[in-house]
Coordinates of C-alpha atoms in Angstrom, one line a residue:
X1 CA 26.0 0.1 -33.6
X2 CA 24.7 0.3 -30.0
X3 CA 20.9 0.2 -30.0
X4 CA 18.9 2.9 -28.3
X5 CA 18.2 2.0 -24.7
X6 CA 14.5 1.6 -23.8
X7 CA 14.1 1.8 -20.0
X8 CA 11.2 0.1 -18.3
X9 CA 10.1 3.5 -16.9
X10 CA 11.4 6.9 -17.8
X11 CA 10.3 9.8 -15.5
X12 CA 12.8 12.1 -17.2
X13 CA 10.5 12.2 -20.3
X14 CA 7.6 13.7 -18.4
X15 CA 6.3 17.0 -19.9
X16 CA 7.9 20.3 -18.8
X17 CA 4.5 21.7 -18.1
X18 CA 3.8 19.0 -15.5
X19 CA 7.2 19.6 -13.9
X20 CA 6.5 23.3 -13.6
X21 CA 3.0 22.7 -12.2
X22 CA 4.4 20.3 -9.6
X23 CA 7.1 22.9 -8.6
X24 CA 4.4 25.5 -8.1
X25 CA 2.3 23.1 -6.1
X26 CA 5.3 22.2 -3.9
X27 CA 6.1 25.8 -3.3
X28 CA 2.4 26.5 -2.3
X29 CA 2.6 23.7 0.3
X30 CA 5.9 24.9 1.7
X31 CA 4.5 28.4 2.0
X32 CA 1.2 27.3 3.5
X33 CA 2.7 26.4 6.9
X34 CA 0.4 23.3 7.0
X35 CA 2.0 20.1 6.0
X36 CA 0.0 17.2 7.5
X37 CA -3.8 16.4 6.8
X38 CA -4.6 19.8 5.4
X39 CA -6.4 21.3 2.4
X40 CA -4.3 19.4 -0.3
X41 CA -5.1 16.0 1.2
X42 CA -8.8 17.0 1.4
X43 CA -8.8 18.2 -2.2
X44 CA -7.1 15.0 -3.5
X45 CA -9.4 12.8 -1.4
X46 CA -12.4 14.5 -3.0
X47 CA -10.9 14.3 -6.5
X48 CA -9.9 10.7 -6.2
X49 CA -13.4 9.7 -4.8
X50 CA -15.0 11.4 -7.8
X51 CA -12.6 9.7 -10.2
X52 CA -13.2 6.3 -8.6
X53 CA -17.0 6.6 -8.4
X54 CA -17.2 6.3 -4.7
X55 CA -18.7 8.3 -1.8
X56 CA -15.3 9.0 -0.2
X57 CA -11.6 8.4 -0.3
X58 CA -9.1 8.3 2.6
X59 CA -5.5 9.2 1.9
X60 CA -2.9 7.0 3.6
X61 CA 0.9 6.5 3.5
X62 CA 1.0 3.7 0.9
X63 CA -0.9 0.9 -0.8
X64 CA 0.0 -1.8 1.8
X65 CA -1.4 0.3 4.6
X66 CA -4.5 0.9 2.5
X67 CA -5.2 -2.8 2.5
X68 CA -4.4 -3.3 6.1
X69 CA -6.5 -0.4 7.3
X70 CA -9.4 -1.6 5.1
X71 CA -9.2 -5.1 6.6
X72 CA -9.0 -3.7 10.2
X73 CA -11.9 -1.3 9.5
X74 CA -14.0 -4.4 8.6
X75 CA -13.0 -6.1 11.8
X76 CA -10.9 -8.8 10.1
X77 CA -8.1 -10.0 12.3
X78 CA -6.6 -12.9 14.2
X79 CA -7.7 -16.3 13.0
X80 CA -9.8 -15.0 10.1
X81 CA -9.0 -16.2 6.5
X82 CA -8.8 -13.9 3.5
X83 CA -8.6 -15.6 0.0
X84 CA -6.4 -13.8 -2.5
X85 CA -3.8 -14.5 -5.2
X86 CA -0.2 -15.3 -4.7
X87 CA 0.7 -13.8 -8.1
X88 CA 1.0 -10.2 -6.9
X89 CA 3.4 -7.9 -5.1
X90 CA 4.0 -9.2 -1.6
X91 CA 2.3 -6.2 -0.1
X92 CA -1.1 -7.8 -0.7
X93 CA -0.1 -10.8 1.4
X94 CA 1.7 -8.8 4.0
X95 CA -1.3 -6.6 4.7
X96 CA -3.3 -9.7 5.5
X97 CA -0.6 -11.0 7.8
X98 CA -0.1 -7.7 9.5
X99 CA -3.8 -7.5 10.7
X100 CA -3.4 -11.0 12.1
X101 CA -5.4 -12.8 9.4
X102 CA -4.4 -15.9 7.4
X103 CA -3.9 -15.6 3.7
X104 CA -5.4 -18.4 1.5
X105 CA -4.1 -18.6 -2.0
X106 CA -6.3 -19.4 -5.0
X107 CA -5.2 -20.1 -8.5
X108 CA -5.5 -17.7 -11.5
X109 CA -7.3 -17.8 -14.8
X110 CA -4.4 -18.3 -17.2
X111 CA -6.0 -16.1 -19.9
X112 CA -6.0 -13.0 -17.6
X113 CA -3.6 -13.9 -14.7
X114 CA -6.4 -12.7 -12.3
X115 CA -8.2 -14.7 -9.6
X116 CA -10.2 -17.7 -10.9
X117 CA -13.6 -17.8 -9.1
X118 CA -13.7 -21.6 -9.4
X119 CA -10.5 -21.9 -7.5
X120 CA -11.6 -19.3 -4.9
X121 CA -14.7 -21.3 -4.2
X122 CA -12.6 -24.4 -3.5
X123 CA -10.7 -22.3 -0.9
X124 CA -13.7 -21.2 1.2
X125 CA -13.8 -22.5 4.8
X126 CA -15.8 -21.7 7.9
X127 CA -13.0 -19.2 8.8
X128 CA -13.2 -17.3 5.5
X129 CA -14.2 -13.7 5.9
X130 CA -13.3 -12.0 2.6
X131 CA -11.9 -12.4 -0.9
X132 CA -9.2 -9.8 -1.8
X133 CA -9.0 -9.6 -5.6
X134 CA -6.1 -8.0 -7.3
X135 CA -6.7 -6.2 -10.6
X136 CA -3.4 -7.5 -11.9
X137 CA -1.4 -5.7 -14.5
X138 CA -4.2 -3.1 -14.8
X139 CA -6.9 -5.4 -15.9
X140 CA -10.3 -5.5 -14.1
X141 CA -10.8 -9.0 -12.7
X142 CA -14.0 -11.1 -12.9
X143 CA -15.9 -9.0 -10.4
X144 CA -19.3 -10.4 -11.5
X145 CA -18.2 -14.0 -10.8
X146 CA -16.5 -13.0 -7.5
X147 CA -19.4 -10.8 -6.3
X148 CA -21.9 -13.6 -6.9
X149 CA -19.6 -16.1 -5.1
X150 CA -19.1 -13.7 -2.1
X151 CA -22.8 -12.9 -1.8
X152 CA -23.7 -16.6 -1.8
X153 CA -21.3 -17.4 1.0
X154 CA -21.7 -14.2 3.0
X155 CA -18.1 -12.9 2.3
X156 CA -16.8 -9.4 1.8
X157 CA -15.3 -8.7 -1.6
X158 CA -12.3 -6.4 -1.4
X159 CA -10.4 -4.8 -4.3
X160 CA -6.6 -4.3 -4.5
X161 CA -6.5 -1.6 -7.2
X162 CA -2.8 -0.7 -6.9
X163 CA -2.2 -1.4 -10.7
X164 CA -5.6 -0.4 -12.1
X165 CA -6.1 3.4 -11.8
X166 CA -9.0 4.2 -14.1
X167 CA -9.9 0.7 -15.1
X168 CA -13.7 -0.1 -15.3
X169 CA -15.7 -3.2 -14.9
X170 CA -19.0 -3.1 -16.8
X171 CA -18.9 0.7 -16.9
X172 CA -18.2 1.0 -13.1
X173 CA -14.7 2.1 -11.9
X174 CA -12.8 -0.6 -10.0
X175 CA -12.5 0.3 -6.4
X176 CA -16.2 1.1 -6.3
X177 CA -17.7 -2.4 -6.4
X178 CA -16.3 -4.2 -3.3
X179 CA -16.5 -3.1 0.3
X180 CA -13.4 -1.0 -0.3
X181 CA -10.8 -0.4 -3.0
X182 CA -7.1 0.0 -1.9
X183 CA -4.8 2.1 -4.0
X184 CA -1.1 2.6 -4.3
X185 CA 0.4 5.8 -5.8
X186 CA 4.0 4.5 -5.8
X187 CA 6.0 6.4 -8.5
X188 CA 5.8 3.6 -11.1
X189 CA 2.0 3.2 -10.9
X190 CA -0.2 4.6 -13.6
X191 CA -0.9 7.5 -11.2
X192 CA 2.2 7.9 -9.1
X193 CA 3.4 10.3 -6.5
X194 CA 7.1 11.2 -6.0
X195 CA 7.4 8.8 -3.1
X196 CA 5.0 6.5 -1.2
X197 CA 1.3 7.3 -1.1
X198 CA -2.0 5.4 -1.0
X199 CA -5.7 5.7 -0.5
X200 CA -8.8 3.7 0.4
X201 CA -12.1 4.3 -1.5
X202 CA -15.5 3.1 -0.3
X203 CA -19.3 3.8 -0.4
X204 CA -19.6 2.6 3.3
X205 CA -19.6 5.7 5.6
X206 CA -18.8 3.5 8.7
X207 CA -15.7 2.0 6.9
X208 CA -14.6 5.4 5.8
X209 CA -14.9 6.8 9.3
X210 CA -13.0 3.9 10.8
X211 CA -10.2 4.3 8.1
X212 CA -9.8 8.0 9.0
X213 CA -9.3 7.0 12.6
X214 CA -7.0 4.1 11.9
X215 CA -4.6 6.1 9.7
X216 CA -4.2 8.7 12.5
X217 CA -3.3 6.7 15.6
X218 CA -6.9 5.5 16.0
X219 CA -8.0 9.0 17.0
X220 CA -11.7 10.1 16.9
X221 CA -10.4 13.6 17.7
X222 CA -7.2 15.0 19.1
X223 CA -5.9 12.9 22.0
X224 CA -8.9 10.6 22.0
X225 CA -7.9 7.2 20.8
X226 CA -10.8 4.8 20.2
X227 CA -8.9 2.2 18.1
X228 CA -5.4 0.8 18.0
X229 CA -4.4 2.7 14.9
X230 CA -1.4 3.4 12.7
X231 CA 0.6 6.4 11.6
X232 CA -0.3 6.3 8.0
X233 CA -1.2 9.7 6.7
X234 CA -1.0 10.9 3.1
X235 CA 1.1 14.1 3.5
X236 CA 0.3 17.5 1.9
X237 CA 3.2 17.5 -0.5
X238 CA 2.3 14.1 -2.1
X239 CA -1.4 15.1 -2.3
X240 CA -0.5 18.3 -4.0
X241 CA 1.7 16.4 -6.5
X242 CA -1.0 13.9 -7.1
X243 CA -3.6 16.6 -7.9
X244 CA -1.3 17.8 -10.7
X245 CA -0.6 14.4 -12.0
X246 CA -4.2 13.4 -12.0
X247 CA -4.9 15.9 -14.8
X248 CA -2.6 13.8 -17.0
X249 CA -3.9 10.3 -16.1
X250 CA -6.5 9.9 -18.9
X251 CA -4.0 10.9 -21.6
X252 CA -1.4 8.6 -20.1
X253 CA -4.0 5.8 -20.1
X254 CA -4.9 6.5 -23.7
X255 CA -1.2 6.2 -24.7
X256 CA -0.8 2.9 -22.7
X257 CA -3.8 1.5 -24.5
X258 CA -2.4 2.5 -27.9
X259 CA 0.9 0.9 -27.2
X260 CA -0.8 -2.3 -26.1
X261 CA -2.8 -2.4 -29.3
X262 CA 0.4 -2.2 -31.3
X263 CA 2.0 -5.0 -29.2
X264 CA -1.0 -7.3 -29.7
X265 CA -1.1 -6.5 -33.4
X266 CA 2.6 -6.5 -34.3
X267 CA 4.4 -8.9 -32.0
X268 CA 4.3 -12.2 -33.9
X269 CA 6.6 -14.8 -32.5
X270 CA 5.5 -18.4 -31.8
X271 CA 8.0 -18.5 -28.8
X272 CA 5.7 -16.1 -26.9
X273 CA 2.2 -16.3 -25.5
X274 CA 0.2 -13.1 -24.8
X275 CA -2.6 -12.8 -22.2
X276 CA -6.1 -12.5 -23.6
X277 CA -7.0 -9.2 -25.1
X278 CA -9.9 -7.6 -23.1
X279 CA -13.2 -7.6 -24.9
X280 CA -14.0 -4.2 -23.3
X281 CA -11.0 -1.8 -23.7
X282 CA -12.1 0.3 -20.7
X283 CA -11.5 -2.7 -18.4
X284 CA -7.7 -2.5 -18.9
X285 CA -5.3 0.4 -18.2
X286 CA -2.1 -1.6 -19.1
X287 CA 0.0 -0.9 -16.0
X288 CA 2.1 -3.8 -17.5
X289 CA 2.2 -5.6 -20.8
X290 CA 3.0 -9.2 -20.0
X291 CA 4.0 -12.1 -22.3
X292 CA 4.9 -15.7 -21.5
X293 CA 8.1 -17.2 -22.9
X294 CA 7.3 -20.8 -24.0
X295 CA 9.6 -23.7 -23.4
X296 CA 11.6 -22.5 -20.4
X297 CA 13.2 -19.7 -22.5
X298 CA 12.6 -16.7 -20.4
X299 CA 16.2 -16.1 -19.4
X300 CA 17.5 -16.2 -23.0
X301 CA 14.5 -14.1 -24.1
X302 CA 15.4 -11.4 -21.6
X303 CA 19.1 -11.6 -22.6
X304 CA 18.1 -11.1 -26.2
X305 CA 15.9 -8.1 -25.4
X306 CA 18.7 -6.5 -23.3
X307 CA 21.1 -6.9 -26.2
X308 CA 18.5 -5.1 -28.4
X309 CA 18.3 -2.2 -25.8
X310 CA 15.0 -3.3 -24.2
X311 CA 14.7 -3.4 -20.4
X312 CA 12.3 -6.1 -19.4
X313 CA 11.2 -7.2 -15.9
X314 CA 9.4 -10.2 -14.3
X315 CA 6.0 -9.7 -12.5
X316 CA 6.2 -11.9 -10.5
X317 CA 9.0 -14.6 -10.3
X318 CA 8.0 -16.0 -6.9
X319 CA 4.4 -16.6 -5.7
X320 CA 3.7 -15.3 -2.2
X321 CA 3.6 -18.7 -0.5
X322 CA 7.2 -19.3 -1.8
X323 CA 8.5 -16.3 0.1
X324 CA 10.5 -16.8 3.3
X325 CA 8.5 -14.1 5.1
X326 CA 5.2 -16.0 4.7
X327 CA 3.7 -17.2 8.0
X328 CA 0.6 -19.4 8.3
X329 CA -1.3 -19.9 5.0
X330 CA -3.5 -22.3 3.0
X331 CA -3.7 -23.1 -0.7
X332 CA -6.4 -24.2 -3.1
X333 CA -6.6 -28.0 -2.4
X334 CA -6.2 -28.5 -6.2
X335 CA -3.0 -26.6 -6.1
X336 CA -1.9 -23.5 -8.1
X337 CA -0.8 -25.0 -11.4
X338 CA -1.8 -22.0 -13.6
X339 CA -0.1 -19.4 -11.2
X340 CA 3.1 -21.5 -11.0
X341 CA 3.3 -22.0 -14.7
X342 CA 2.7 -18.3 -15.3
X343 CA 5.3 -17.1 -12.8
X344 CA 7.9 -19.4 -14.4
X345 CA 7.4 -18.0 -17.9
X346 CA 6.1 -14.4 -17.6
X347 CA 8.0 -11.2 -18.5
X348 CA 7.0 -7.6 -18.9
X349 CA 7.7 -5.2 -21.7
X350 CA 8.1 -1.4 -21.4
X351 CA 4.6 0.3 -21.8
X352 CA 5.0 3.6 -20.0
X353 CA 3.2 6.5 -21.7
X354 CA 6.4 8.4 -22.8
X355 CA 7.5 5.7 -25.3
X356 CA 7.7 7.1 -28.8
X357 CA 6.4 5.3 -31.8
X358 CA 10.0 4.6 -32.7
X359 CA 10.5 3.1 -29.3
X360 CA 7.5 0.8 -29.7
X361 CA 8.8 -0.3 -33.1
X362 CA 12.1 -1.1 -31.5
X363 CA 10.4 -3.3 -28.8
X364 CA 8.3 -5.0 -31.4
X365 CA 11.3 -5.8 -33.7
X366 CA 13.3 -7.1 -30.7
X367 CA 10.5 -9.5 -29.8
X368 CA 10.0 -10.7 -33.3
X369 CA 13.7 -11.2 -34.0
X370 CA 14.1 -13.7 -31.1
X371 CA 14.9 -17.2 -32.3
X372 CA 14.7 -20.2 -30.0
X373 CA 18.0 -22.0 -29.3

């Protein structure tokens, strides 16, 4: 008997009420006659700033641009160093390169897969201007440790929140603690658009003003270009869609957390190692649920899961400094042993909010039935 197929994401299961609301919002945009930087973008920027606990948000075209614009708004550019993690989507690294800066890769805490402040400190040089932390897999990173480190060395702390919509650190939303938070609303994110979209959040009025100029050709007003900017505007259609989807974000997050609790409680296979369970549930929104396959078994584990109908993925099989597109960079002088070990063993299970209890049971059984060769 062919097992039920459990896709990694499943947009076709989204509620009909949401689909109808998005269709109505789309029609309203089409009939408005105003399709770029209009009322929908303004409304979403206000809503996202409130949700993120910041003074303002600036809608941009995607998450990569959000990081680049934030870096450029802070004056970070050629010759400057930005410490970050290589265990992330390459957009994090690419944004640093695109503004002319040099990425420096620190190691991870193997319990969380997020940046290790001790490794970050070893990476600091006279050229270091900022630390760009990634709230990986939806987990708030160690912002207390990184904030203290940045303060003591006069560095800017920056937050890549692309996977962490709604996560909190010590009761404060991520994206509100560093100089800026950069967000992606790519369709697979916890809050996703129907295409590319992004935003920057900040409590710094000067940074917000600079970001608004940079996203729109560097204009202060029409035909007056004070900066070398980009064409990176969140469009009205995506903003209207995001406003509708934002009303579902909390319920989707609650479901992700419930699924994660079941995975932690019910997956019991000595061939797998889970990341640490967060002590504070609000600190994790479970964009991904990641296990490590012990003993170089990841390929056979994924083959086993596929045979049981479970679609699994790897986040991320190659660290950024192993990519051919990488230009100049530095590493922690002690190396990146934890990040390398993680990247060679990690795999991600489905955890989207439309999984049924039966789907979750099927994933758990598939994991528990794996036997090492």
